[in-house]
Amino acid sequence: MKLPRRQFLHLAAGAAVLPAVSRVAWAQAYPGRPMSMIVPYAAGGPTDTIARIMAERMRISLGQIVLVENVTGAAGTIGVGRVARSAPDGYTIGIGHWGTHVVNGAIYELPYHVLNDFEPVSLIASNPQLIVARKGLPANNLQELIAWLKVNAATATQGTAGHGSASHVSGVYLQAITGARFQFVPYRGAGPAMQDLVAGQIDFMIDQAANSLPQLRAGTIKAYAVTDKTRLPAAPEIPTVDEAGLPGLHISLWHAIWMPKTTPNDIIAKLNSAIVDSLADESVRRRLADLGQDLPGREQQNPQVLATYHKQEIDKWWPILKAANIKGE
Ligand code: MLT
């Protein structure tokens, strides 16, 4: 039916408004049901612990449960792939870190791009790694550990969070700068690796502070150094690698939250404000600080800062990682 021009334009304008109206109404109603936060590593590990602290508090701001779902394997690439393939409807939230969204992009042939296939939401926290060992390992400081590794090259083992994970990359780096040799034992996350370290099944780990600190405080493992220039406020008794005679092994993992590509801005904005609320919450801050986490300032808790920092990290680390020729599984 051919309508008079004025009536057509009026209807067209109306029609154009309809999707915008329904989208705004839709975004206002978001979230209308529980959401999933995909943790690409095993339960009980550092990313799982941080995700659960955030999910618990984000629920209050969002008015909907945020369910933590562990989708593990291949140094986190399986879980991150799940988020990349998810509908951009705001109901699948991805948590990741330097390992999943920088390292893996350099060493794995991935069915997604670690930067371009995600919408940044916010940085969450960062923590250095700790060089820790089983309780009974006969070394009392980092130099003695390196000497012990050189003598026991044939049997010594480092537990990692997967082939190509941050802890594996740090191990390759440790071998390169010390000449020590040891085997890498990959797990589906730092959590299960820690269980075997406590049980004395593996010799040492280069592990996120969030994962090691509770065991250190329980006295079930021992620590030699923190992979940073400054000591960890949550464990000031542990020397830095520089103080312990291994200058330069500085590796920190920063955690962040992303959504699937093309998730609408108004949904990103809602999730971002729930994260900002959570990072401003005193009990969340205390729990994260207690796990050795350094939180971004308020002015850094936005998608733009994450997008810029993420790109910078890729530009810095990809040439180094590709030159090191570390290959994923
Ligand atoms: C984990 O949660 O298991 C860790 O984030 C893995 C890692 O340290 O790469």
GROMACS .gro file of C-alpha atoms and ligand atoms in nm:
model
  338
    1MET     CA    1   0.000   0.000   0.000
    2LYS     CA    2   0.145   0.335  -0.120
    3LEU     CA    3   0.090   0.590   0.158
    4PRO     CA    4   0.083   0.968   0.109
    5ARG     CA    5   0.448   1.093   0.158
    6ARG     CA    6   0.383   1.285   0.490
    7GLN     CA    7   0.199   0.989   0.643
    8PHE     CA    8   0.477   0.753   0.520
    9LEU     CA    9   0.753   0.966   0.666
   10HIS     CA   10   0.561   0.991   0.995
   11LEU     CA   11   0.517   0.615   1.012
   12ALA     CA   12   0.878   0.556   0.907
   13ALA     CA   13   0.998   0.784   1.185
   14GLY     CA   14   0.773   0.601   1.423
   15ALA     CA   15   0.899   0.266   1.303
   16ALA     CA   16   1.260   0.379   1.335
   17VAL     CA   17   1.190   0.481   1.690
   18LEU     CA   18   1.035   0.143   1.773
   19PRO     CA   19   1.360  -0.066   1.783
   20ALA     CA   20   1.534   0.218   1.969
   21VAL     CA   21   1.244   0.234   2.216
   22SER     CA   22   1.235  -0.147   2.258
   23ARG     CA   23   1.616  -0.154   2.292
   24VAL     CA   24   1.609   0.118   2.560
   25ALA     CA   25   1.321  -0.057   2.735
   26TRP     CA   26   1.517  -0.379   2.703
   27ALA     CA   27   1.835  -0.226   2.844
   28GLN     CA   28   1.637  -0.071   3.131
   29ALA     CA   29   1.498  -0.415   3.208
   30TYR     CA   30   1.851  -0.563   3.196
   31PRO     CA   31   1.937  -0.778   3.374
   32GLY     CA   32   1.607  -0.963   3.374
   33ARG     CA   33   1.750  -1.301   3.482
   34PRO     CA   34   2.061  -1.457   3.638
   35MET     CA   35   2.389  -1.413   3.451
   36SER     CA   36   2.698  -1.635   3.415
   37MET     CA   37   3.055  -1.531   3.486
   38ILE     CA   38   3.283  -1.769   3.295
   39VAL     CA   39   3.604  -1.851   3.487
   40PRO     CA   40   3.849  -2.016   3.243
   41TYR     CA   41   4.033  -2.200   3.524
   42ALA     CA   42   3.957  -2.460   3.788
   43ALA     CA   43   3.761  -2.378   4.104
   44GLY     CA   44   3.964  -2.274   4.408
   45GLY     CA   45   4.234  -2.097   4.207
   46PRO     CA   46   4.313  -1.723   4.201
   47THR     CA   47   4.083  -1.626   3.913
   48ASP     CA   48   3.798  -1.829   4.063
   49THR     CA   49   3.852  -1.666   4.405
   50ILE     CA   50   3.858  -1.312   4.262
   51ALA     CA   51   3.556  -1.388   4.039
   52ARG     CA   52   3.351  -1.513   4.333
   53ILE     CA   53   3.431  -1.207   4.546
   54MET     CA   54   3.325  -0.977   4.259
   55ALA     CA   55   3.018  -1.182   4.156
   56GLU     CA   56   2.886  -1.184   4.512
   57ARG     CA   57   2.897  -0.803   4.533
   58MET     CA   58   2.794  -0.730   4.172
   59ARG     CA   59   2.474  -0.920   4.238
   60ILE     CA   60   2.366  -0.645   4.482
   61SER     CA   61   2.417  -0.367   4.225
   62LEU     CA   62   2.264  -0.564   3.938
   63GLY     CA   63   1.972  -0.713   4.131
   64GLN     CA   64   2.037  -1.051   3.971
   65ILE     CA   65   2.252  -1.352   4.069
   66VAL     CA   66   2.589  -1.375   3.892
   67LEU     CA   67   2.665  -1.746   3.869
   68VAL     CA   68   3.032  -1.843   3.849
   69GLU     CA   69   3.089  -2.117   3.592
   70ASN     CA   70   3.432  -2.283   3.560
   71VAL     CA   71   3.505  -2.372   3.195
   72THR     CA   72   3.861  -2.505   3.203
   73GLY     CA   73   4.142  -2.630   2.984
   74ALA     CA   74   4.423  -2.528   2.749
   75ALA     CA   75   4.556  -2.248   2.972
   76GLY     CA   76   4.217  -2.074   2.979
   77THR     CA   77   4.156  -2.068   2.603
   78ILE     CA   78   3.849  -2.297   2.629
   79GLY     CA   79   3.662  -2.073   2.872
   80VAL     CA   80   3.755  -1.750   2.694
   81GLY     CA   81   3.644  -1.909   2.365
   82ARG     CA   82   3.305  -1.979   2.526
   83VAL     CA   83   3.264  -1.607   2.603
   84ALA     CA   84   3.375  -1.505   2.252
   85ARG     CA   85   3.103  -1.728   2.101
   86SER     CA   86   2.830  -1.620   2.346
   87ALA     CA   87   2.533  -1.401   2.250
   88PRO     CA   88   2.608  -1.029   2.309
   89ASP     CA   89   2.299  -1.003   2.532
   90GLY     CA   90   2.473  -0.920   2.860
   91TYR     CA   91   2.416  -1.260   3.024
   92THR     CA   92   2.762  -1.410   2.970
   93ILE     CA   93   3.042  -1.224   3.150
   94GLY     CA   94   3.406  -1.311   3.091
   95ILE     CA   95   3.683  -1.276   3.352
   96GLY     CA   96   4.041  -1.316   3.242
   97HIS     CA   97   4.390  -1.183   3.284
   98TRP     CA   98   4.732  -1.118   3.132
   99GLY     CA   99   4.763  -1.490   3.060
  100THR     CA  100   4.430  -1.540   2.886
  101HIS     CA  101   4.409  -1.208   2.700
  102VAL     CA  102   4.776  -1.133   2.619
  103VAL     CA  103   5.001  -1.444   2.642
  104ASN     CA  104   4.755  -1.688   2.483
  105GLY     CA  105   4.712  -1.460   2.183
  106ALA     CA  106   5.085  -1.490   2.110
  107ILE     CA  107   5.133  -1.864   2.161
  108TYR     CA  108   4.804  -2.035   2.065
  109GLU     CA  109   4.629  -2.059   1.726
  110LEU     CA  110   4.298  -1.928   1.862
  111PRO     CA  111   3.951  -1.925   1.701
  112TYR     CA  112   3.909  -1.573   1.842
  113HIS     CA  113   4.118  -1.256   1.877
  114VAL     CA  114   4.204  -1.175   2.239
  115LEU     CA  115   4.152  -0.799   2.186
  116ASN     CA  116   3.917  -0.751   1.888
  117ASP     CA  117   3.657  -1.014   1.977
  118PHE     CA  118   3.568  -0.870   2.318
  119GLU     CA  119   3.413  -0.557   2.465
  120PRO     CA  120   3.624  -0.427   2.755
  121VAL     CA  121   3.435  -0.352   3.079
  122SER     CA  122   3.696  -0.283   3.348
  123LEU     CA  123   4.026  -0.376   3.507
  124ILE     CA  124   3.970  -0.552   3.841
  125ALA     CA  125   4.303  -0.604   4.021
  126SER     CA  126   4.663  -0.707   3.967
  127ASN     CA  127   4.904  -0.921   4.165
  128PRO     CA  128   5.263  -1.029   4.128
  129GLN     CA  129   5.366  -1.391   4.142
  130LEU     CA  130   5.540  -1.569   4.428
  131ILE     CA  131   5.812  -1.829   4.387
  132VAL     CA  132   5.695  -2.095   4.633
  133ALA     CA  133   5.792  -2.455   4.710
  134ARG     CA  134   5.674  -2.764   4.890
  135LYS     CA  135   5.737  -2.752   5.266
  136GLY     CA  136   6.008  -3.019   5.261
  137LEU     CA  137   6.220  -2.885   4.975
  138PRO     CA  138   6.578  -2.852   5.111
  139ALA     CA  139   6.639  -2.488   5.015
  140ASN     CA  140   6.606  -2.186   5.247
  141ASN     CA  141   6.635  -1.902   4.998
  142LEU     CA  142   6.608  -1.834   4.625
  143GLN     CA  143   6.977  -1.892   4.552
  144GLU     CA  144   6.960  -2.230   4.728
  145LEU     CA  145   6.645  -2.317   4.530
  146ILE     CA  146   6.823  -2.241   4.200
  147ALA     CA  147   7.124  -2.449   4.311
  148TRP     CA  148   6.892  -2.735   4.412
  149LEU     CA  149   6.714  -2.719   4.076
  150LYS     CA  150   7.046  -2.742   3.892
  151VAL     CA  151   7.147  -3.051   4.091
  152ASN     CA  152   6.804  -3.213   4.047
  153ALA     CA  153   6.742  -3.113   3.684
  154ALA     CA  154   6.635  -3.465   3.585
  155THR     CA  155   6.356  -3.491   3.841
  156ALA     CA  156   6.263  -3.137   3.956
  157THR     CA  157   5.909  -3.025   3.871
  158GLN     CA  158   5.729  -2.691   3.843
  159GLY     CA  159   5.350  -2.701   3.859
  160THR     CA  160   5.182  -2.464   3.614
  161ALA     CA  161   4.828  -2.349   3.536
  162GLY     CA  162   4.856  -2.499   3.188
  163HIS     CA  163   5.093  -2.505   2.895
  164GLY     CA  164   5.150  -2.145   2.796
  165SER     CA  165   4.999  -2.007   3.117
  166ALA     CA  166   5.160  -1.714   3.296
  167SER     CA  167   5.322  -1.952   3.544
  168HIS     CA  168   5.466  -2.157   3.254
  169VAL     CA  169   5.597  -1.841   3.083
  170SER     CA  170   5.761  -1.735   3.412
  171GLY     CA  171   5.919  -2.081   3.440
  172VAL     CA  172   6.064  -2.056   3.089
  173TYR     CA  173   6.196  -1.712   3.184
  174LEU     CA  174   6.351  -1.854   3.507
  175GLN     CA  175   6.525  -2.127   3.308
  176ALA     CA  176   6.654  -1.869   3.058
  177ILE     CA  177   6.806  -1.637   3.321
  178THR     CA  178   6.941  -1.904   3.562
  179GLY     CA  179   7.033  -2.197   3.338
  180ALA     CA  180   6.839  -2.426   3.573
  181ARG     CA  181   6.631  -2.706   3.412
  182PHE     CA  182   6.313  -2.865   3.543
  183GLN     CA  183   5.997  -3.025   3.409
  184PHE     CA  184   5.668  -2.836   3.366
  185VAL     CA  185   5.362  -3.014   3.505
  186PRO     CA  186   5.049  -2.847   3.357
  187TYR     CA  187   4.719  -2.838   3.553
  188ARG     CA  188   4.374  -2.698   3.465
  189GLY     CA  189   4.453  -2.406   3.692
  190ALA     CA  190   4.671  -2.289   3.977
  191GLY     CA  191   4.419  -2.427   4.229
  192PRO     CA  192   4.476  -2.798   4.154
  193ALA     CA  193   4.851  -2.735   4.112
  194MET     CA  194   4.856  -2.588   4.464
  195GLN     CA  195   4.684  -2.897   4.604
  196ASP     CA  196   4.969  -3.111   4.467
  197LEU     CA  197   5.233  -2.869   4.595
  198VAL     CA  198   5.086  -2.887   4.947
  199ALA     CA  199   5.084  -3.266   4.912
  200GLY     CA  200   5.451  -3.260   4.803
  201GLN     CA  201   5.371  -3.413   4.461
  202ILE     CA  202   5.548  -3.131   4.278
  203ASP     CA  203   5.851  -2.924   4.390
  204PHE     CA  204   5.770  -2.558   4.324
  205MET     CA  205   5.540  -2.305   4.158
  206ILE     CA  206   5.561  -1.949   4.029
  207ASP     CA  207   5.216  -1.863   4.138
  208GLN     CA  208   4.978  -1.572   4.178
  209ALA     CA  209   4.987  -1.419   4.527
  210ALA     CA  210   4.608  -1.469   4.552
  211ASN     CA  211   4.660  -1.846   4.531
  212SER     CA  212   4.973  -1.886   4.746
  213LEU     CA  213   4.911  -1.645   5.035
  214PRO     CA  214   4.641  -1.852   5.212
  215GLN     CA  215   4.868  -2.163   5.202
  216LEU     CA  216   5.169  -1.962   5.314
  217ARG     CA  217   4.974  -1.831   5.612
  218ALA     CA  218   4.864  -2.188   5.688
  219GLY     CA  219   5.232  -2.289   5.685
  220THR     CA  220   5.177  -2.565   5.426
  221ILE     CA  221   5.426  -2.426   5.170
  222LYS     CA  222   5.723  -2.188   5.173
  223ALA     CA  223   5.805  -1.875   4.972
  224TYR     CA  224   6.135  -1.747   4.835
  225ALA     CA  225   6.054  -1.424   4.650
  226VAL     CA  226   5.790  -1.197   4.493
  227THR     CA  227   5.827  -1.126   4.120
  228ASP     CA  228   5.815  -0.750   4.164
  229LYS     CA  229   6.036  -0.449   4.241
  230THR     CA  230   5.859  -0.384   4.571
  231ARG     CA  231   5.749  -0.617   4.850
  232LEU     CA  232   5.387  -0.728   4.882
  233PRO     CA  233   5.199  -0.525   5.149
  234ALA     CA  234   5.005  -0.842   5.234
  235ALA     CA  235   5.333  -1.036   5.296
  236PRO     CA  236   5.615  -0.787   5.369
  237GLU     CA  237   5.840  -1.069   5.500
  238ILE     CA  238   5.893  -1.209   5.147
  239PRO     CA  239   6.190  -1.051   4.965
  240THR     CA  240   6.167  -0.925   4.609
  241VAL     CA  241   6.346  -1.119   4.334
  242ASP     CA  242   6.590  -0.825   4.317
  243GLU     CA  243   6.667  -0.855   4.690
  244ALA     CA  244   6.693  -1.234   4.655
  245GLY     CA  245   6.956  -1.205   4.381
  246LEU     CA  246   6.748  -1.259   4.067
  247PRO     CA  247   6.695  -0.907   3.937
  248GLY     CA  248   6.444  -0.848   3.658
  249LEU     CA  249   6.204  -1.142   3.692
  250HIS     CA  250   5.911  -0.899   3.722
  251ILE     CA  251   5.579  -1.053   3.619
  252SER     CA  252   5.235  -0.942   3.741
  253LEU     CA  253   4.897  -1.066   3.634
  254TRP     CA  254   4.619  -0.813   3.594
  255HIS     CA  255   4.259  -0.939   3.599
  256ALA     CA  256   3.978  -0.773   3.403
  257ILE     CA  257   3.624  -0.828   3.279
  258TRP     CA  258   3.515  -0.840   2.915
  259MET     CA  259   3.192  -0.911   2.730
  260PRO     CA  260   3.129  -1.069   2.388
  261LYS     CA  261   3.186  -0.838   2.091
  262THR     CA  262   2.889  -0.606   2.005
  263THR     CA  263   2.739  -0.620   2.357
  264PRO     CA  264   2.538  -0.291   2.367
  265ASN     CA  265   2.704   0.007   2.539
  266ASP     CA  266   2.418   0.057   2.783
  267ILE     CA  267   2.472  -0.297   2.911
  268ILE     CA  268   2.847  -0.244   2.934
  269ALA     CA  269   2.774   0.073   3.131
  270LYS     CA  270   2.550  -0.117   3.375
  271LEU     CA  271   2.810  -0.387   3.431
  272ASN     CA  272   3.083  -0.130   3.468
  273SER     CA  273   2.894   0.056   3.739
  274ALA     CA  274   2.835  -0.271   3.924
  275ILE     CA  275   3.211  -0.333   3.913
  276VAL     CA  276   3.284   0.023   4.032
  277ASP     CA  277   3.041  -0.028   4.323
  278SER     CA  278   3.210  -0.356   4.410
  279LEU     CA  279   3.563  -0.214   4.401
  280ALA     CA  280   3.445   0.071   4.627
  281ASP     CA  281   3.296  -0.173   4.878
  282GLU     CA  282   3.511  -0.187   5.195
  283SER     CA  283   3.477  -0.561   5.252
  284VAL     CA  284   3.558  -0.640   4.887
  285ARG     CA  285   3.863  -0.414   4.906
  286ARG     CA  286   3.980  -0.577   5.227
  287ARG     CA  287   3.935  -0.932   5.094
  288LEU     CA  288   4.120  -0.852   4.770
  289ALA     CA  289   4.400  -0.668   4.949
  290ASP     CA  290   4.437  -0.963   5.185
  291LEU     CA  291   4.498  -1.177   4.875
  292GLY     CA  292   4.780  -0.947   4.762
  293GLN     CA  293   4.566  -0.764   4.505
  294ASP     CA  294   4.645  -0.412   4.395
  295LEU     CA  295   4.324  -0.236   4.285
  296PRO     CA  296   4.298   0.016   4.000
  297GLY     CA  297   4.211   0.376   4.098
  298ARG     CA  298   3.854   0.494   4.036
  299GLU     CA  299   3.964   0.684   3.723
  300GLN     CA  300   4.101   0.358   3.578
  301GLN     CA  301   3.784   0.155   3.625
  302ASN     CA  302   3.638   0.210   3.279
  303PRO     CA  303   3.630   0.036   2.937
  304GLN     CA  304   3.855   0.292   2.768
  305VAL     CA  305   4.141   0.246   3.016
  306LEU     CA  306   4.118  -0.132   2.982
  307ALA     CA  307   4.113  -0.113   2.602
  308THR     CA  308   4.424   0.109   2.595
  309TYR     CA  309   4.617  -0.090   2.857
  310HIS     CA  310   4.528  -0.423   2.692
  311LYS     CA  311   4.662  -0.301   2.357
  312GLN     CA  312   4.981  -0.171   2.522
  313GLU     CA  313   5.041  -0.505   2.692
  314ILE     CA  314   4.994  -0.692   2.364
  315ASP     CA  315   5.233  -0.458   2.183
  316LYS     CA  316   5.491  -0.508   2.465
  317TRP     CA  317   5.470  -0.883   2.522
  318TRP     CA  318   5.386  -1.044   2.187
  319PRO     CA  319   5.730  -0.979   2.033
  320ILE     CA  320   5.899  -1.120   2.350
  321LEU     CA  321   5.673  -1.427   2.368
  322LYS     CA  322   5.696  -1.500   1.995
  323ALA     CA  323   6.076  -1.470   2.011
  324ALA     CA  324   6.077  -1.713   2.307
  325ASN     CA  325   5.895  -1.954   2.074
  326ILE     CA  326   5.667  -2.090   2.351
  327LYS     CA  327   5.393  -2.288   2.182
  328GLY     CA  328   5.052  -2.371   2.324
  329GLU     CA  329   4.937  -2.735   2.357
  330MLT     C1  330   4.396  -1.973   3.789
  330MLT     O1  331   4.294  -1.919   3.833
  330MLT     O2  332   4.416  -2.092   3.791
  330MLT     C2  333   4.504  -1.881   3.735
  330MLT     O3  334   4.455  -1.760   3.697
  330MLT     C3  335   4.586  -1.945   3.631
  330MLT     C4  336   4.713  -1.867   3.605
  330MLT     O4  337   4.780  -1.825   3.699
  330MLT     O5  338   4.746  -1.847   3.490
   0.00000   0.00000   0.00000
